[in-house]
Amino acid sequence: MTDFATRRMMMVDTQIRPSDVTKFPIIDAMLTVPREVYVPRALREVAYMSENVVVAPNRVLLEPRTFAKLLDTLNIQPVESVLDVGCGLGYSCAVIARLAEAVVGLEEDEQLAAEAQRTLSAEGVDNAAVIVGPLTSGAGRHGPYDVITVEGAVETVPQSLLDQLKEGGRIGCIFMEGPLGVARIGYKVDGAVTWRPVFNASAPVLPGFEVKRDFAL
């Protein structure tokens, strides 16, 4: 039988701590949340690999380093609410739920959302809820949010999503520019979001977050 607890410890010791992620709540969450239960059963053996893991069409489990560094920079507090966009099968929600007061996971695919909610409930995560809706529209009915996370890459972020961020709030995204990407944190001040690059990272661009391009003959 695979010892997933040992794999979690190795993930933290070899992928997360060496990437200068030192905040105890993040380390503790990633040591505690069983990553393997939030992927399809056939992928459990690769759940802790140092790469993005495709868990469904157009959905990935971000590599541990990238996910942890995003959380480290966002510095989520226990009194804050978080919108987790493209939450897939719920792993990101489960980790963030250990850092925040409440998490709303957003998924377009009803089956993915239902499975994510079932797993979160089975794991006793009672401060996270997964709702169904277009990712680019956000979940304004439950906002505004202190923090927004995006579980995948973007080329652009719709204004409708930024409007759901509280004044003084933060949003974390991986911006892809061709084959290269950089994680950026956006800070909302006086109603406008200013972006700051924080580290290099890559992931597939989520549908709807591409830049519309004009094609000429």
CSV table of C-alpha atoms in Angstrom, one decimal:
chain,number,residue,atom,x,y,z
A,1,MET,CA,0.0,0.0,0.0
A,2,THR,CA,1.3,3.4,-0.9
A,3,ASP,CA,2.3,5.6,2.0
A,4,PHE,CA,0.8,8.9,0.9
A,5,ALA,CA,1.7,10.6,4.2
A,6,THR,CA,5.3,10.0,3.5
A,7,ARG,CA,4.9,11.4,0.0
A,8,ARG,CA,3.3,14.5,1.4
A,9,MET,CA,6.3,15.0,3.7
A,10,MET,CA,8.7,14.5,0.8
A,11,MET,CA,6.6,17.0,-1.3
A,12,VAL,CA,7.0,19.6,1.3
A,13,ASP,CA,10.7,18.9,2.0
A,14,THR,CA,11.8,18.7,-1.6
A,15,GLN,CA,9.4,21.0,-3.5
A,16,ILE,CA,8.0,23.5,-1.2
A,17,ARG,CA,10.5,24.4,1.5
A,18,PRO,CA,13.4,24.8,-1.0
A,19,SER,CA,11.2,27.3,-2.9
A,20,ASP,CA,11.3,29.7,0.2
A,21,VAL,CA,7.8,28.9,1.3
A,22,THR,CA,8.1,29.2,5.1
A,23,LYS,CA,4.7,30.3,6.4
A,24,PHE,CA,3.6,27.6,8.9
A,25,PRO,CA,-0.1,27.5,8.0
A,26,ILE,CA,0.7,26.7,4.4
A,27,ILE,CA,3.3,24.1,5.3
A,28,ASP,CA,0.8,22.5,7.8
A,29,ALA,CA,-2.0,22.6,5.2
A,30,MET,CA,0.0,20.9,2.5
A,31,LEU,CA,1.3,18.3,5.0
A,32,THR,CA,-2.3,17.6,6.1
A,33,VAL,CA,-4.5,17.7,3.1
A,34,PRO,CA,-4.5,14.3,1.2
A,35,ARG,CA,-3.7,15.5,-2.3
A,36,GLU,CA,-4.3,12.0,-3.7
A,37,VAL,CA,-8.1,12.0,-2.9
A,38,TYR,CA,-8.6,15.0,-5.1
A,39,VAL,CA,-7.5,13.4,-8.3
A,40,PRO,CA,-9.0,10.6,-10.3
A,41,ARG,CA,-8.2,7.3,-8.7
A,42,ALA,CA,-6.1,6.2,-11.7
A,43,LEU,CA,-3.8,9.3,-11.0
A,44,ARG,CA,-3.3,8.9,-7.3
A,45,GLU,CA,0.3,7.5,-7.8
A,46,VAL,CA,1.3,10.7,-9.6
A,47,ALA,CA,-0.5,13.2,-7.3
A,48,TYR,CA,2.7,14.3,-5.7
A,49,MET,CA,4.9,14.7,-8.7
A,50,SER,CA,6.6,18.1,-9.3
A,51,GLU,CA,4.4,18.9,-12.4
A,52,ASN,CA,0.9,20.0,-13.2
A,53,VAL,CA,-1.4,17.0,-13.1
A,54,VAL,CA,-4.3,17.0,-15.6
A,55,VAL,CA,-7.4,15.9,-13.6
A,56,ALA,CA,-10.1,16.7,-16.2
A,57,PRO,CA,-10.3,18.4,-19.6
A,58,ASN,CA,-8.9,21.9,-19.3
A,59,ARG,CA,-8.2,21.4,-15.5
A,60,VAL,CA,-5.0,20.8,-13.8
A,61,LEU,CA,-3.8,20.3,-10.2
A,62,LEU,CA,-1.1,23.0,-10.1
A,63,GLU,CA,2.4,21.7,-9.3
A,64,PRO,CA,3.0,21.9,-5.5
A,65,ARG,CA,5.7,24.5,-5.8
A,66,THR,CA,3.6,26.9,-7.9
A,67,PHE,CA,0.5,26.5,-5.7
A,68,ALA,CA,2.4,26.9,-2.5
A,69,LYS,CA,4.3,30.0,-3.7
A,70,LEU,CA,1.1,31.6,-4.8
A,71,LEU,CA,-0.4,31.1,-1.4
A,72,ASP,CA,2.7,32.3,0.3
A,73,THR,CA,2.6,35.6,-1.7
A,74,LEU,CA,-1.2,36.0,-1.2
A,75,ASN,CA,-0.8,35.6,2.5
A,76,ILE,CA,-4.4,34.6,3.2
A,77,GLN,CA,-5.6,35.4,6.7
A,78,PRO,CA,-8.0,33.4,8.9
A,79,VAL,CA,-10.7,36.1,8.7
A,80,GLU,CA,-10.7,36.3,4.9
A,81,SER,CA,-13.0,35.0,2.2
A,82,VAL,CA,-11.6,33.5,-1.0
A,83,LEU,CA,-13.0,32.8,-4.4
A,84,ASP,CA,-11.1,29.8,-6.0
A,85,VAL,CA,-11.7,29.9,-9.8
A,86,GLY,CA,-11.5,26.6,-11.7
A,87,CYS,CA,-11.2,24.5,-8.6
A,88,GLY,CA,-11.3,21.2,-10.4
A,89,LEU,CA,-11.8,18.3,-8.0
A,90,GLY,CA,-11.4,20.5,-4.9
A,91,TYR,CA,-7.8,20.2,-3.7
A,92,SER,CA,-7.1,23.9,-3.8
A,93,CYS,CA,-10.3,24.6,-1.9
A,94,ALA,CA,-9.3,22.1,0.8
A,95,VAL,CA,-5.9,23.7,1.3
A,96,ILE,CA,-7.2,27.2,1.2
A,97,ALA,CA,-10.0,26.3,3.6
A,98,ARG,CA,-7.3,25.7,6.3
A,99,LEU,CA,-6.0,29.2,5.8
A,100,ALA,CA,-9.2,31.3,5.3
A,101,GLU,CA,-12.5,31.8,7.0
A,102,ALA,CA,-14.5,30.7,3.9
A,103,VAL,CA,-13.8,29.5,0.4
A,104,VAL,CA,-16.1,29.5,-2.6
A,105,GLY,CA,-14.9,27.1,-5.3
A,106,LEU,CA,-16.1,27.9,-8.8
A,107,GLU,CA,-16.5,25.3,-11.6
A,108,GLU,CA,-18.3,25.3,-14.9
A,109,ASP,CA,-18.6,21.5,-15.2
A,110,GLU,CA,-21.5,20.2,-13.0
A,111,GLN,CA,-20.0,16.8,-12.7
A,112,LEU,CA,-16.6,18.1,-11.5
A,113,ALA,CA,-18.3,20.5,-9.1
A,114,ALA,CA,-20.4,17.7,-7.6
A,115,GLU,CA,-17.5,15.4,-7.2
A,116,ALA,CA,-15.4,18.2,-5.6
A,117,GLN,CA,-18.1,18.9,-3.1
A,118,ARG,CA,-18.6,15.2,-2.3
A,119,THR,CA,-14.9,14.9,-1.6
A,120,LEU,CA,-14.7,18.0,0.5
A,121,SER,CA,-17.7,17.0,2.6
A,122,ALA,CA,-16.2,13.5,3.0
A,123,GLU,CA,-13.0,15.0,4.2
A,124,GLY,CA,-14.8,17.2,6.7
A,125,VAL,CA,-14.0,20.5,5.0
A,126,ASP,CA,-17.0,22.5,6.2
A,127,ASN,CA,-16.0,26.0,5.3
A,128,ALA,CA,-15.7,25.5,1.5
A,129,ALA,CA,-18.6,25.2,-1.0
A,130,VAL,CA,-18.3,24.5,-4.7
A,131,ILE,CA,-20.8,26.3,-7.0
A,132,VAL,CA,-21.4,25.9,-10.7
A,133,GLY,CA,-21.1,28.8,-13.1
A,134,PRO,CA,-19.0,30.4,-15.9
A,135,LEU,CA,-15.4,30.9,-14.6
A,136,THR,CA,-15.1,34.3,-16.3
A,137,SER,CA,-18.2,35.5,-14.5
A,138,GLY,CA,-17.0,34.7,-11.0
A,139,ALA,CA,-19.5,34.3,-8.2
A,140,GLY,CA,-20.7,37.8,-7.4
A,141,ARG,CA,-23.6,36.6,-5.3
A,142,HIS,CA,-21.2,35.4,-2.6
A,143,GLY,CA,-18.7,38.2,-2.9
A,144,PRO,CA,-16.9,40.5,-2.7
A,145,TYR,CA,-13.8,38.6,-1.7
A,146,ASP,CA,-10.6,39.4,0.1
A,147,VAL,CA,-8.6,37.0,-2.2
A,148,ILE,CA,-9.2,35.4,-5.6
A,149,THR,CA,-7.1,32.5,-6.8
A,150,VAL,CA,-7.2,31.0,-10.3
A,151,GLU,CA,-6.3,27.4,-10.7
A,152,GLY,CA,-4.8,27.5,-14.1
A,153,ALA,CA,-3.2,30.1,-16.4
A,154,VAL,CA,-4.7,33.2,-18.0
A,155,GLU,CA,-3.8,35.6,-20.8
A,156,THR,CA,-6.2,38.2,-19.5
A,157,VAL,CA,-8.5,38.5,-16.5
A,158,PRO,CA,-12.1,39.7,-17.1
A,159,GLN,CA,-13.2,42.9,-15.4
A,160,SER,CA,-16.2,41.1,-14.1
A,161,LEU,CA,-13.9,39.0,-11.9
A,162,LEU,CA,-11.8,41.9,-10.8
A,163,ASP,CA,-15.0,43.7,-9.7
A,164,GLN,CA,-15.6,41.0,-7.2
A,165,LEU,CA,-12.4,41.8,-5.3
A,166,LYS,CA,-12.7,43.9,-2.2
A,167,GLU,CA,-10.8,47.1,-1.9
A,168,GLY,CA,-7.4,46.2,-0.6
A,169,GLY,CA,-7.9,42.6,-1.8
A,170,ARG,CA,-5.5,40.4,-3.8
A,171,ILE,CA,-5.7,38.1,-6.8
A,172,GLY,CA,-3.2,35.6,-7.8
A,173,CYS,CA,-2.8,34.3,-11.5
A,174,ILE,CA,-0.3,32.7,-13.8
A,175,PHE,CA,0.0,34.8,-16.9
A,176,MET,CA,1.1,32.9,-20.0
A,177,GLU,CA,2.9,34.8,-22.8
A,178,GLY,CA,3.5,32.1,-25.4
A,179,PRO,CA,5.3,29.2,-23.9
A,180,LEU,CA,6.5,31.2,-20.9
A,181,GLY,CA,4.6,32.2,-17.9
A,182,VAL,CA,4.9,34.3,-14.8
A,183,ALA,CA,2.8,34.3,-11.6
A,184,ARG,CA,1.5,37.8,-10.7
A,185,ILE,CA,-0.3,39.2,-7.7
A,186,GLY,CA,-2.9,41.9,-8.3
A,187,TYR,CA,-3.6,44.4,-5.5
A,188,LYS,CA,-6.9,46.4,-5.6
A,189,VAL,CA,-6.3,50.0,-4.6
A,190,ASP,CA,-8.8,52.9,-5.2
A,191,GLY,CA,-10.9,50.5,-7.4
A,192,ALA,CA,-8.0,49.6,-9.7
A,193,VAL,CA,-5.9,46.4,-9.8
A,194,THR,CA,-2.1,46.8,-10.1
A,195,TRP,CA,-0.1,43.7,-10.9
A,196,ARG,CA,3.3,42.7,-9.6
A,197,PRO,CA,5.3,39.7,-11.0
A,198,VAL,CA,6.5,37.3,-8.3
A,199,PHE,CA,8.0,34.1,-9.9
A,200,ASN,CA,8.1,32.1,-13.1
A,201,ALA,CA,5.5,29.4,-13.6
A,202,SER,CA,3.4,27.8,-16.3
A,203,ALA,CA,0.0,26.1,-16.7
A,204,PRO,CA,-2.6,25.6,-19.4
A,205,VAL,CA,-4.7,28.7,-20.1
A,206,LEU,CA,-8.2,28.2,-18.8
A,207,PRO,CA,-11.0,28.5,-21.5
A,208,GLY,CA,-12.4,32.0,-21.5
A,209,PHE,CA,-9.2,33.6,-20.2
A,210,GLU,CA,-7.5,33.8,-23.6
A,211,VAL,CA,-6.8,37.1,-25.4
A,212,LYS,CA,-9.1,37.5,-28.4
A,213,ARG,CA,-6.9,37.7,-31.5
A,214,ASP,CA,-7.8,39.2,-34.8
A,215,PHE,CA,-6.8,37.0,-37.8
A,216,ALA,CA,-5.9,38.6,-41.1
A,217,LEU,CA,-5.6,36.8,-44.4
